[in-house]
mmCIF file of C-alpha atoms in Angstrom:
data_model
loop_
_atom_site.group_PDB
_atom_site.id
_atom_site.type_symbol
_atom_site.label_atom_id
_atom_site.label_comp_id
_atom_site.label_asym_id
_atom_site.label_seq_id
_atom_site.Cartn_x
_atom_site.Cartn_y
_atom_site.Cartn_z
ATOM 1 C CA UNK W 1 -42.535 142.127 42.980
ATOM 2 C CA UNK W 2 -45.121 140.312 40.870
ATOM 3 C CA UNK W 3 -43.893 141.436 37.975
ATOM 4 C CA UNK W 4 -40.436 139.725 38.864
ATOM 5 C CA UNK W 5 -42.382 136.463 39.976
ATOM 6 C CA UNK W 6 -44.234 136.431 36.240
ATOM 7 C CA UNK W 7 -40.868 137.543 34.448
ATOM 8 C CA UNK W 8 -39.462 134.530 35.372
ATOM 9 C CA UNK W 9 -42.125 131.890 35.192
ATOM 10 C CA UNK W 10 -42.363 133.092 31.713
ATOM 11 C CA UNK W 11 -38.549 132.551 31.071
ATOM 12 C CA UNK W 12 -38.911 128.856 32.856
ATOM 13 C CA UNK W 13 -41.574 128.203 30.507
ATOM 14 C CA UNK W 14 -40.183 129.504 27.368
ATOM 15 C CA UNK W 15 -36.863 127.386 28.466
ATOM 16 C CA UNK W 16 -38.928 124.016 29.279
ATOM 17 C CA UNK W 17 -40.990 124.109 25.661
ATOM 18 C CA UNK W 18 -37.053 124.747 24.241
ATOM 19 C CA UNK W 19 -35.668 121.780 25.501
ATOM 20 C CA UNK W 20 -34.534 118.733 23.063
ATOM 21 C CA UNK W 21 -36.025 115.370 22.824
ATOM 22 C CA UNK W 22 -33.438 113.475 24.264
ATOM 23 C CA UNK W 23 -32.190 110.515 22.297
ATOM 24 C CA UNK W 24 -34.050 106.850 22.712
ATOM 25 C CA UNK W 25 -33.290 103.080 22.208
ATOM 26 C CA UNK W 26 -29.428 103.238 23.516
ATOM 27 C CA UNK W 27 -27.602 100.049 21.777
ATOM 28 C CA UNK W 28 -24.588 98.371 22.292
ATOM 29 C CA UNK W 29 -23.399 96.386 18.649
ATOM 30 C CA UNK W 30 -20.674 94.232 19.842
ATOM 31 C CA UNK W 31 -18.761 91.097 18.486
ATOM 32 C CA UNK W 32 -15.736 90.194 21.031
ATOM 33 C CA UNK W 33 -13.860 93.675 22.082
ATOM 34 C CA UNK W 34 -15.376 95.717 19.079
ATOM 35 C CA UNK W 35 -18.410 97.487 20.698
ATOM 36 C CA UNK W 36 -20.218 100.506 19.365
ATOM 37 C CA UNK W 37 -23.028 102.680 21.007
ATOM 38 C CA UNK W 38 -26.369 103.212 18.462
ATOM 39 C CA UNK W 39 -29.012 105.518 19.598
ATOM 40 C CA UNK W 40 -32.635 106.436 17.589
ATOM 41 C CA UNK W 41 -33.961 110.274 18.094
ATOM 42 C CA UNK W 42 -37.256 111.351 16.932
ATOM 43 C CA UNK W 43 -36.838 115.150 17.119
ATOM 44 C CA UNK W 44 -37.392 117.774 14.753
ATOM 45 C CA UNK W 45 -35.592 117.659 11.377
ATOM 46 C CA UNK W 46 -32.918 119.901 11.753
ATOM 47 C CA UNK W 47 -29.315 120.298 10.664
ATOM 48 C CA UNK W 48 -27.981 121.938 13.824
ATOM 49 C CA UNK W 49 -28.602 118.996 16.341
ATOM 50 C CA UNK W 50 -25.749 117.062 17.754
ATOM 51 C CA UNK W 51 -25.171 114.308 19.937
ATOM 52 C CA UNK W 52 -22.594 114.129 23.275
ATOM 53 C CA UNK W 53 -21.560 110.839 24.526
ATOM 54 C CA UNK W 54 -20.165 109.612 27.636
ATOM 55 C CA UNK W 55 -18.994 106.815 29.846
ATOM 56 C CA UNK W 56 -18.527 105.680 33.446
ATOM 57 C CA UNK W 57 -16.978 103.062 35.320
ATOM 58 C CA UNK W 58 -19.717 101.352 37.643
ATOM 59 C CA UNK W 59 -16.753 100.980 40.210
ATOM 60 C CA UNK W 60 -16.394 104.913 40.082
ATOM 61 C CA UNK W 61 -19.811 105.811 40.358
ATOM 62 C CA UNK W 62 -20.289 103.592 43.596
ATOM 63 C CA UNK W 63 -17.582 105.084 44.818
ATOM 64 C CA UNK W 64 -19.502 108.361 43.954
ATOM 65 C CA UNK W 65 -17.159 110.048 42.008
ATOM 66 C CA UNK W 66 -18.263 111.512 38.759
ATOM 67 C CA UNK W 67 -15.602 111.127 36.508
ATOM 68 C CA UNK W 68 -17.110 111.068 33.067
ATOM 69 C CA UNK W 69 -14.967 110.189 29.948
ATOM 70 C CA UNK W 70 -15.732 111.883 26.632
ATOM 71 C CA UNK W 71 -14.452 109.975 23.455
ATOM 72 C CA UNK W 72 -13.224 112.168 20.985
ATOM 73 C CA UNK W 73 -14.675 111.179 17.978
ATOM 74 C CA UNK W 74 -18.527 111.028 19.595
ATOM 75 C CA UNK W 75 -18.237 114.510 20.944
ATOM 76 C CA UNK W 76 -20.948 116.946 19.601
ATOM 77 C CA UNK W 77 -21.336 114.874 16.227
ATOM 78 C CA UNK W 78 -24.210 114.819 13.925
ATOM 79 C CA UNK W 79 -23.772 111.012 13.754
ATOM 80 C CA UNK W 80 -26.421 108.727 15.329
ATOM 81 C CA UNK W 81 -23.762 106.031 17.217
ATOM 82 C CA UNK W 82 -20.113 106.057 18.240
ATOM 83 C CA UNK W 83 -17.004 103.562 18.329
ATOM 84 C CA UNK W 84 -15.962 102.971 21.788
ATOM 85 C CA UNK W 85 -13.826 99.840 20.531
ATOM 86 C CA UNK W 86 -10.577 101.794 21.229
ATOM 87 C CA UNK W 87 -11.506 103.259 24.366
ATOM 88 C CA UNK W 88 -9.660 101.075 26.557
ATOM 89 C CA UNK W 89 -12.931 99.232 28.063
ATOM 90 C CA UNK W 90 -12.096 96.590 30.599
ATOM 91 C CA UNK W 91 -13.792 93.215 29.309
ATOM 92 C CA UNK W 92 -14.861 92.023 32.854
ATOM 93 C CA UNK W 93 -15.901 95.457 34.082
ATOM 94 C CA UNK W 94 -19.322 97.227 33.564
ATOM 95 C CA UNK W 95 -19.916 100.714 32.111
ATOM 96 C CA UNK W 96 -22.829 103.356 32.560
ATOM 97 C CA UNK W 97 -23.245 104.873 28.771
ATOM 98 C CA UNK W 98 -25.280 107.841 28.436
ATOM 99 C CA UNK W 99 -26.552 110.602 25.245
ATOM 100 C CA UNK W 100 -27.856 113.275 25.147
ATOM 101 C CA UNK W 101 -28.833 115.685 22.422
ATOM 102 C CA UNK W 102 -27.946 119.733 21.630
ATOM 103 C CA UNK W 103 -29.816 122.308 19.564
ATOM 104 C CA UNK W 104 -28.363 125.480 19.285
ATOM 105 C CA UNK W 105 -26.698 125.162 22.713
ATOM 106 C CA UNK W 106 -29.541 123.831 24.169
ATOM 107 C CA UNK W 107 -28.841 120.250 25.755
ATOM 108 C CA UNK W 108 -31.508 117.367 26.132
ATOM 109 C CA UNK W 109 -31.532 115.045 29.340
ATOM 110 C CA UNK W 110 -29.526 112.070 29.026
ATOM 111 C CA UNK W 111 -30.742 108.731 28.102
ATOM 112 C CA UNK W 112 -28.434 106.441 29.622
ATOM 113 C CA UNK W 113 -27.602 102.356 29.452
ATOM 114 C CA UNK W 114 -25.614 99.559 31.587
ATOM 115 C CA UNK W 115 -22.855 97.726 29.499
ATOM 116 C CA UNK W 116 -20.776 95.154 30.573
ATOM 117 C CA UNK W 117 -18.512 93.627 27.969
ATOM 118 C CA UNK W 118 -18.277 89.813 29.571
ATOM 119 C CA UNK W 119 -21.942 89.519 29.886
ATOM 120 C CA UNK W 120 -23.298 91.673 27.132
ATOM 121 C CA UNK W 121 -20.629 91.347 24.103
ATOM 122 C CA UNK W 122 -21.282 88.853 21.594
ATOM 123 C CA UNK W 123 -19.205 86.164 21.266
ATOM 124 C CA UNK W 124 -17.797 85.554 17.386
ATOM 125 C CA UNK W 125 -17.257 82.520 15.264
ATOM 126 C CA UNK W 126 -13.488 81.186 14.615
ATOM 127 C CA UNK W 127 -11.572 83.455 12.824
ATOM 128 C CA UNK W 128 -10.559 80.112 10.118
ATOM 129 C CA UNK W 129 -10.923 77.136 9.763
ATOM 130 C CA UNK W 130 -9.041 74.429 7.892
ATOM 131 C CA UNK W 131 -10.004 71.047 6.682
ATOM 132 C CA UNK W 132 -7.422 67.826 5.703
ATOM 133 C CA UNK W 133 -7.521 63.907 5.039
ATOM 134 C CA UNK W 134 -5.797 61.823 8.019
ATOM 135 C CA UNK W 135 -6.549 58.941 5.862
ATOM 136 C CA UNK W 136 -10.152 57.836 6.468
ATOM 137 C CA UNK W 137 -10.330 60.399 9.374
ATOM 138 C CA UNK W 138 -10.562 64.235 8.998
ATOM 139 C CA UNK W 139 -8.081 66.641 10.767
ATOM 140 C CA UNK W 140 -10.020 70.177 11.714
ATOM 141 C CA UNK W 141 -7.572 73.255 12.707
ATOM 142 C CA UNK W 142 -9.080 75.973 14.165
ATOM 143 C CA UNK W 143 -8.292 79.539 14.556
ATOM 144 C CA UNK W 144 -9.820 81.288 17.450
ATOM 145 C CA UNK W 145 -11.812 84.390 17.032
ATOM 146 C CA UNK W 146 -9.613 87.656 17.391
ATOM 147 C CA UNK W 147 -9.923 90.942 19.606
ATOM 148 C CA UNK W 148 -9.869 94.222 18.390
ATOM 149 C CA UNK W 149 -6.063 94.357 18.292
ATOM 150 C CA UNK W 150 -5.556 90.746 16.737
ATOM 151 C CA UNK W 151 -5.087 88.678 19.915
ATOM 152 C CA UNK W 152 -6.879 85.986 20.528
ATOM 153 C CA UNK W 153 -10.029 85.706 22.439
ATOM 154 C CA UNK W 154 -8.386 82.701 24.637
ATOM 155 C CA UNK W 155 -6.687 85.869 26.360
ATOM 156 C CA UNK W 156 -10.373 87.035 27.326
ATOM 157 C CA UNK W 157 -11.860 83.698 27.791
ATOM 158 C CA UNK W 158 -9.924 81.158 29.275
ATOM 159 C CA UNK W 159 -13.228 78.689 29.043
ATOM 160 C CA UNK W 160 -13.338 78.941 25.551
ATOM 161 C CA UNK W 161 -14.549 75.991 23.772
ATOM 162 C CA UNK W 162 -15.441 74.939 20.303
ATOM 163 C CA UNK W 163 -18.621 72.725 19.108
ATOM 164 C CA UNK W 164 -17.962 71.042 15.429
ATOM 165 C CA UNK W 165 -21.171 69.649 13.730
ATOM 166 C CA UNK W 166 -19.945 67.091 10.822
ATOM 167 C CA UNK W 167 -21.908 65.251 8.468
ATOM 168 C CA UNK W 168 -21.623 63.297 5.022
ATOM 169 C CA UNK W 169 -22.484 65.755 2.162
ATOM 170 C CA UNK W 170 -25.805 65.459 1.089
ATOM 171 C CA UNK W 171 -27.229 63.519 3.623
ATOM 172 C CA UNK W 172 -28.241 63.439 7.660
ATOM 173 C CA UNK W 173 -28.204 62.947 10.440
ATOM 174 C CA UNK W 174 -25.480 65.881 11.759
ATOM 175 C CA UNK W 175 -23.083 64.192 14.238
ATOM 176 C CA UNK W 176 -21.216 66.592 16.871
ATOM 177 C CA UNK W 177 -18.103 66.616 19.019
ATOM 178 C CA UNK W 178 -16.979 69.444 21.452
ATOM 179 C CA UNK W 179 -13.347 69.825 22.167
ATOM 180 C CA UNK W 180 -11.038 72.835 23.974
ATOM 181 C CA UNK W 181 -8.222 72.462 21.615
ATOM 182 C CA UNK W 182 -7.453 74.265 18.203
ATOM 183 C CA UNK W 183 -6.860 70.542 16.187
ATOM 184 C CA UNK W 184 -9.233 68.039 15.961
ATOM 185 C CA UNK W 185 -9.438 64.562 14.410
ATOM 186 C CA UNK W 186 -12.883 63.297 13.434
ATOM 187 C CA UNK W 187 -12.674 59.670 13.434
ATOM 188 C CA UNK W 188 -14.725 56.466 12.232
ATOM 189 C CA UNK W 189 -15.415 57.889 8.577
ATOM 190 C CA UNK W 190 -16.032 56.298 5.413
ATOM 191 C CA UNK W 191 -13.019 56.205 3.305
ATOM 192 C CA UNK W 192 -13.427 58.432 0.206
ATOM 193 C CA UNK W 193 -16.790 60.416 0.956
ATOM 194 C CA UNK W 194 -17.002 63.816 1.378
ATOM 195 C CA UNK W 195 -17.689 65.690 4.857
ATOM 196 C CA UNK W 196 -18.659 68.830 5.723
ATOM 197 C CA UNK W 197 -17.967 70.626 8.971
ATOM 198 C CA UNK W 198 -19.244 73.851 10.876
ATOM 199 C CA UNK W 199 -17.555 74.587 14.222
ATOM 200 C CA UNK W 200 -19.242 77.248 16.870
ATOM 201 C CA UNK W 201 -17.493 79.010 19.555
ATOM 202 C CA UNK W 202 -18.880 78.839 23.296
ATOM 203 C CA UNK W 203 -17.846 79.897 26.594
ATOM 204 C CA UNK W 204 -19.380 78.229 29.360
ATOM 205 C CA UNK W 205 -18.431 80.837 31.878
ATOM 206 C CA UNK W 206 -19.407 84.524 32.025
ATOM 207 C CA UNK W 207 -23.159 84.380 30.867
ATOM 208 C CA UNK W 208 -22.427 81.201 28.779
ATOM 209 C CA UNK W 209 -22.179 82.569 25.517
ATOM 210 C CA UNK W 210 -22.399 80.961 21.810
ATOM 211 C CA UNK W 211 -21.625 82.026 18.483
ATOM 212 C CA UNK W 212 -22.784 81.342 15.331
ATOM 213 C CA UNK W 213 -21.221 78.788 13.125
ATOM 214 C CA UNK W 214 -18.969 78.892 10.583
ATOM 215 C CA UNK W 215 -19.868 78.520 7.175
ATOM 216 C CA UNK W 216 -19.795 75.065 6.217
ATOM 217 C CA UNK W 217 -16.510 73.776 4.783
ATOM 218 C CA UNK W 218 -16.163 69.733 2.698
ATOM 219 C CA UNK W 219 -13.334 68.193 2.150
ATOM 220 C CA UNK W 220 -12.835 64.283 1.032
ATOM 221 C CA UNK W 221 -11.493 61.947 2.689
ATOM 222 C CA UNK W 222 -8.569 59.539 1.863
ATOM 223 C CA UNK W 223 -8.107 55.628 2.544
ATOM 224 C CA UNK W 224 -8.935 52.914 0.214
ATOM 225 C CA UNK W 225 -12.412 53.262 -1.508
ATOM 226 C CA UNK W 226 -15.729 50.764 -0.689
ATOM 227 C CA UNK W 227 -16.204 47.992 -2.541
ATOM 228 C CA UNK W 228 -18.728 49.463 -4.566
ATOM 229 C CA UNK W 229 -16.980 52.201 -5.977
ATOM 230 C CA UNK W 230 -14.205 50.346 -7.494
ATOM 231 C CA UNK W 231 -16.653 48.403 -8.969
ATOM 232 C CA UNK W 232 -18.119 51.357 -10.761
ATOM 233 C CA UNK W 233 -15.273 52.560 -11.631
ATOM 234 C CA UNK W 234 -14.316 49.675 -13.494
ATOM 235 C CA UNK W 235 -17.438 49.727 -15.381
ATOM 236 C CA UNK W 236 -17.143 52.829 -16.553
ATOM 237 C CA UNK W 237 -13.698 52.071 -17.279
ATOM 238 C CA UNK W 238 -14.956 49.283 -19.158
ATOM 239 C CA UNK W 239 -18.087 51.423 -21.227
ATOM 240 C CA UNK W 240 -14.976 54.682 -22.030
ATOM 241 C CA UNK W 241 -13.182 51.427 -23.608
ATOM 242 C CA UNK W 242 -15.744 50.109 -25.794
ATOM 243 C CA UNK W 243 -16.844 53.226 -26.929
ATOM 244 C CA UNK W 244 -13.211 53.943 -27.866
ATOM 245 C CA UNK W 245 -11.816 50.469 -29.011
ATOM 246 C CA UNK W 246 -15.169 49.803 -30.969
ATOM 247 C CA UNK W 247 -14.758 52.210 -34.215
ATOM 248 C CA UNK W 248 -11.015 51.120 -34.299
ATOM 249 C CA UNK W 249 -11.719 47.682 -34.320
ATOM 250 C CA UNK W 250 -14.455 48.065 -37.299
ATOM 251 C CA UNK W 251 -12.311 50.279 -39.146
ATOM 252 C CA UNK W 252 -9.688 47.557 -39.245
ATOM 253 C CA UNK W 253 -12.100 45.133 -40.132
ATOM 254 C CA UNK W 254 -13.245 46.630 -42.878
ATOM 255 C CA UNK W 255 -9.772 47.542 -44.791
ATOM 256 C CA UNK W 256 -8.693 43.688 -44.336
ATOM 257 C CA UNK W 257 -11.714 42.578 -46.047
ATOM 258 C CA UNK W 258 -11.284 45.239 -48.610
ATOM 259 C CA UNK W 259 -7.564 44.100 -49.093
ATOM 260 C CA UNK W 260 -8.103 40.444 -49.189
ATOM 261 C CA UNK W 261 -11.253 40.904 -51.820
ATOM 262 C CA UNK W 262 -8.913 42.637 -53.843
ATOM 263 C CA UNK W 263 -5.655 40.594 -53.518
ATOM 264 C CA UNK W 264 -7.320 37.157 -52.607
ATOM 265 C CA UNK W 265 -10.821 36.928 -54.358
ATOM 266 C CA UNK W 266 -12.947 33.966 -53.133
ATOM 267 C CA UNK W 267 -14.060 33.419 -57.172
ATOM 268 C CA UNK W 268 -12.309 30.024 -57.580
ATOM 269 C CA UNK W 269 -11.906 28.592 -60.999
ATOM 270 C CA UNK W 270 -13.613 25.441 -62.312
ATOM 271 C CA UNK W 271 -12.559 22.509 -61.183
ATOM 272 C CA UNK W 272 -11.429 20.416 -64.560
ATOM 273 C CA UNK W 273 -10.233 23.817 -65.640
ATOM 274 C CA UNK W 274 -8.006 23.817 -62.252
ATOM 275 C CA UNK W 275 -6.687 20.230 -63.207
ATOM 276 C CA UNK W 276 -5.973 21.108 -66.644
ATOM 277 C CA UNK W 277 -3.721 23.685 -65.866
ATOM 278 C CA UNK W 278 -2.457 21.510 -62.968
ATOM 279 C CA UNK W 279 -1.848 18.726 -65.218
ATOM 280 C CA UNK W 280 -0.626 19.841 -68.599
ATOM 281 C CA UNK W 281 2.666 21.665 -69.253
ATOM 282 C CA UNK W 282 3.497 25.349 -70.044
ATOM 283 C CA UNK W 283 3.582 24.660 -73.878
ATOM 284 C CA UNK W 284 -0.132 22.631 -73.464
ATOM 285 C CA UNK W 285 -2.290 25.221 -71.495
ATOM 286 C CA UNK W 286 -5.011 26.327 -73.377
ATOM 287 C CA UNK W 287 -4.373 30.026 -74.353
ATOM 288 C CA UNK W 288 -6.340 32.600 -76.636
ATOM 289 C CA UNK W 289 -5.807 33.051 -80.161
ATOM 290 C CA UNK W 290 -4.222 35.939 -81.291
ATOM 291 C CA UNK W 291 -3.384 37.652 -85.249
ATOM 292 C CA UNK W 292 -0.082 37.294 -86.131
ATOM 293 C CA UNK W 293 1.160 40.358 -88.359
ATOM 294 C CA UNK W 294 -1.485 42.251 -90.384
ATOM 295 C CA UNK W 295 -3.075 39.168 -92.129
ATOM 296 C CA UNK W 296 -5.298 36.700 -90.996
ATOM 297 C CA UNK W 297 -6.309 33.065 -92.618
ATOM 298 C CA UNK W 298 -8.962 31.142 -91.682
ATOM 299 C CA UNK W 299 -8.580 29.522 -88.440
ATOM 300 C CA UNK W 300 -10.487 26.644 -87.151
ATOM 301 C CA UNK W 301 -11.341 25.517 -83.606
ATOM 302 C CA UNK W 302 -12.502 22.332 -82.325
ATOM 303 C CA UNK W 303 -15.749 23.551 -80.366
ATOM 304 C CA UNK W 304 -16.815 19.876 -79.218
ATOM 305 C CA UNK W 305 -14.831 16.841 -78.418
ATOM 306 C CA UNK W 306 -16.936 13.716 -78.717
ATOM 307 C CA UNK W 307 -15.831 10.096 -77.740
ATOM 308 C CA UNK W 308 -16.938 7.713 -79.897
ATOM 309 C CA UNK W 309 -16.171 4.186 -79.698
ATOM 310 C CA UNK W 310 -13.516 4.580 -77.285
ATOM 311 C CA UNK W 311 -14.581 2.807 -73.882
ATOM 312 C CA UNK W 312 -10.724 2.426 -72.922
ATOM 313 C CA UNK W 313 -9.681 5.817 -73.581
ATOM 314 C CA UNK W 314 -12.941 7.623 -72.067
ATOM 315 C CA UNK W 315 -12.219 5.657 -68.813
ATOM 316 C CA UNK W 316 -9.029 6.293 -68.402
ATOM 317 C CA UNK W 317 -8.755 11.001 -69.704
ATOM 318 C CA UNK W 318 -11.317 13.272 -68.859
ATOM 319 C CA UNK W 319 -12.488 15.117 -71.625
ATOM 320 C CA UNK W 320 -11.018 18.059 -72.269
ATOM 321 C CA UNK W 321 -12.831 20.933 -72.114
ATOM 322 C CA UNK W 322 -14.600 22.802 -74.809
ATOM 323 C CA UNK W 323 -12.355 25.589 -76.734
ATOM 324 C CA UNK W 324 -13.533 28.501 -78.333
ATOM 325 C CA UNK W 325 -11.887 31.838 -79.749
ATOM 326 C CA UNK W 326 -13.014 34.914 -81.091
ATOM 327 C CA UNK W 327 -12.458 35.367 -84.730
ATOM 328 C CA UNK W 328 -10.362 38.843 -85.185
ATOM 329 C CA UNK W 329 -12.353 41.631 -86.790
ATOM 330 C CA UNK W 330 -9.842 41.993 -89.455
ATOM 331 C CA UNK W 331 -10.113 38.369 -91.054
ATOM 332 C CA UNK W 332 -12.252 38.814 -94.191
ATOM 333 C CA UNK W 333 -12.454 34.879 -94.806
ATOM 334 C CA UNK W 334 -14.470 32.808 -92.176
ATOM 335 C CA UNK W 335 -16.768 29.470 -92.289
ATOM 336 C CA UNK W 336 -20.673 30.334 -91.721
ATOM 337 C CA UNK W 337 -21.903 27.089 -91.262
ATOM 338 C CA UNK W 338 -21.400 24.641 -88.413
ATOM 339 C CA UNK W 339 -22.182 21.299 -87.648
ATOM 340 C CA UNK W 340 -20.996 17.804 -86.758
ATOM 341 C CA UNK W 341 -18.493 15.726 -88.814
ATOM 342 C CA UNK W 342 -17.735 11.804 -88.444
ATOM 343 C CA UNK W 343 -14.312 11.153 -89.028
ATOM 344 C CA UNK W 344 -13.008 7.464 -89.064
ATOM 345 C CA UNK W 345 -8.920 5.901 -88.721
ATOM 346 C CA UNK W 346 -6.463 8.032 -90.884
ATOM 347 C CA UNK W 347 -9.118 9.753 -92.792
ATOM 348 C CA UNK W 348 -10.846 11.694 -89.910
ATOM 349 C CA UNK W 349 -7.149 12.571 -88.564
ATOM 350 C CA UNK W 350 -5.941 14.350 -91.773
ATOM 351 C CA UNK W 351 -9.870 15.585 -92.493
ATOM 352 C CA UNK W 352 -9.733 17.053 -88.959
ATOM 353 C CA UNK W 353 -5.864 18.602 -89.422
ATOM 354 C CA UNK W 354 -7.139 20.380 -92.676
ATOM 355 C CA UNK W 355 -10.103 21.859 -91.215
ATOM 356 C CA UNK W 356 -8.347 22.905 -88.288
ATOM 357 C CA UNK W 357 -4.676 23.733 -89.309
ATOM 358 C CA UNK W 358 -1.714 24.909 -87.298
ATOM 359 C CA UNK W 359 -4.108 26.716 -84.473
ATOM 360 C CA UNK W 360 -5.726 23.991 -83.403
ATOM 361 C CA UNK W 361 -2.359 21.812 -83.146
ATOM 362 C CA UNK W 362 -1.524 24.873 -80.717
ATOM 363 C CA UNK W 363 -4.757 24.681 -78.501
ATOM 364 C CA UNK W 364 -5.485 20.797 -77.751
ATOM 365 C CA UNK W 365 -3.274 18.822 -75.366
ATOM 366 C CA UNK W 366 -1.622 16.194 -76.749
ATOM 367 C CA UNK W 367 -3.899 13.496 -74.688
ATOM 368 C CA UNK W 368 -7.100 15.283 -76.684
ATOM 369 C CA UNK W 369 -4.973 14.901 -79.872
ATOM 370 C CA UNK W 370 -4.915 11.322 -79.446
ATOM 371 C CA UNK W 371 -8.528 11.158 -78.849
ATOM 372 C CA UNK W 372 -9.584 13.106 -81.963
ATOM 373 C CA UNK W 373 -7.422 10.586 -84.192
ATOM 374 C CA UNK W 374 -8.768 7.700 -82.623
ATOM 375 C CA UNK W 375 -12.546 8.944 -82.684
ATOM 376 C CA UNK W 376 -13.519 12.376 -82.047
ATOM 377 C CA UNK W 377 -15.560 15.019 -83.759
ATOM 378 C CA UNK W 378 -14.983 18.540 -84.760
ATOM 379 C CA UNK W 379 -17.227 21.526 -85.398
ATOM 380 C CA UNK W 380 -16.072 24.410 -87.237
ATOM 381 C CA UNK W 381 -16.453 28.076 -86.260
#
């Protein structure tokens, strides 16, 4: 008889120092119907553990009957949480979740948890939102956040509400407007500014639950712009022109005055010269001397005109002005001397024709002719 009594103490304490840690910090990772159970276990390090999950209505088990469901996918696996998004959960019921770990066949006491979906879940963030110009106002659609199968979570929450936070990008304060519907207009903005918006779900009812917000979206609005801005605009409308019209306009400045220096040069010629030309005929001008054929006699020009004696004739002609010529390189015969000859009446006249011949008959106007043969006096060259 003792020997039974110690045979099985020993087997109750070989058992009890065999049993697994059971599993610790149950978990429930939620975001509207999407829940999933995580678990830590601090065990051994071994590859043959596993993990058993399972679920009860609260309405069952106060009406005491112990109807456990098993999921599929989370029994005996190695992993360390389980997907009960698709197990059918009621959102406004509550759940008993419990774990438990097995070695070798050896199960661990369960470690269990309360969930109730409503209370517990966490509430997610629209699913999209959309921003466009009204003008100077700002329409906001919103999308509401989804279920599990793609519904919305209106379905769930009747109460559900969104808060938008707006402001002017780049600068404070935040302003904020709550509404129930899925379209919004924010009003009383400033025409052509930029505005950003963030919009939070929240359900009053059920816990009152929030989500987080959105990430923030800007848009610009429309309407005619401040003051201000058209005034910069034209400015730098202005400063682009300048900048562009500038070169051109030097660039045609500078080929007219290159054209009109070379086709209109502001040299003008001497004024008695001007009036000579103006004056005498085509056959009187005063032209250069040139060689006729390959020979060349000796040429005289008168180099000075002087009026002597001749107060009525000097007040009434200018005197002509000087002429000179070049003698021609090929003339072998020329005067070397110069100087100043008095001519008087008929005498000086045919003096003056011999010294001067047939080119200088050519070269002075008839008015100087009638000078030199009254009084005038002739240098040779």
């Amino acid at each position: 008889m003792w020997a039974t009594v110690c045979w099985t103490l020993l087997t109750l304490a070989v058992r009890g120092s065999a049993e697994p840690a059971p599993p610790q910090n149950l978990t429930m990772v939620t975001l509207n119907t999407n829940y999933q159970l995580h678990w830590d276990w601090n065990g051994p390090a071994t590859d043959h553990v596993t993990f058993a999950v399972q679920y009860l209505s609260s309405y069952k088990r106060e009406q005491h009957k112990d109807d456990w469901s098993s999921p599929s996918s989370c029994d005996n696996t190695t992993r360390r949480f389980c997907d009960l998004t698709h197990q059918n959960l009621v959102y406004f019921g509550c759940y008993n979740v419990r774990v438990r770990a097995i070695i070798k066949g050896d199960p661990s006491n369960w470690t269990s948890t309360e969930f109730c979906p409503d209370k517990d879940a966490r509430l997610g963030p629209p699913s999209r939102v959309e921003l466009s110009p009204v003008g100077a106002d700002l329409e906001v659609v919103i999308t509401d956040p989804l279920t599990s199968s793609n519904t919305t979570m209106r379905e769930m929450c009747s109460s559900l509400r969104y808060l938008l936070l707006y402001w002017e990008h780049g600068a404070e304060p935040q302003r904020s407007q709550r509404s129930r519907h899925n379209r919004v207009v924010l009003r009383d903005l400033q025409p052509q500014t930029c505005y950003c918006v963030a919009v939070q779900s929240v359900v009053e009812s059920y816990g009152n639950k929030s989500s987080a917000f959105t990430a923030a979206q800007c848009a610009w609005t429309a309407g005619a712009p401040p003051w201000w801005q058209i005034l910069l605009y034209f400015l730098g409308f202005l400063l682009a022109s300048f900048l562009l019209v500038l070169p051109v306009l030097l660039l045609v400045f500078r080929c007219y005055r290159t054209v009109k220096s070379t086709c209109w040069p502001s040299v003008a010629l001497p004024e008695t010269l001007r009036q000579l030309l103006s004056d005498s005929s085509a056959a009187d001008r005063p032209r250069l001397l040139t060689a006729a054929g390959g020979s060349c006699d000796r040429q005289w020009v008168c180099s000075e005109l002087i009026i002597q004696d001749l107060p009525e004739a000097a007040a009434d002609v200018e005197t002509a002005p000087p002429l000179e010529a070049e003698r021609d390189d090929r003339c072998h015969q020329g005067s070397g001397d110069s100087g100043v000859y008095s001519l008087d009446g008929s005498a000086s006249s045919q003096q003056l024709s011999d010294h001067c011949g047939s080119s200088w008959r050519e070269q002075v106007s008839p008015t100087s002719r009638a000078l030199v043969q009254q009084g005038a006096v002739g240098a040779p060259v």
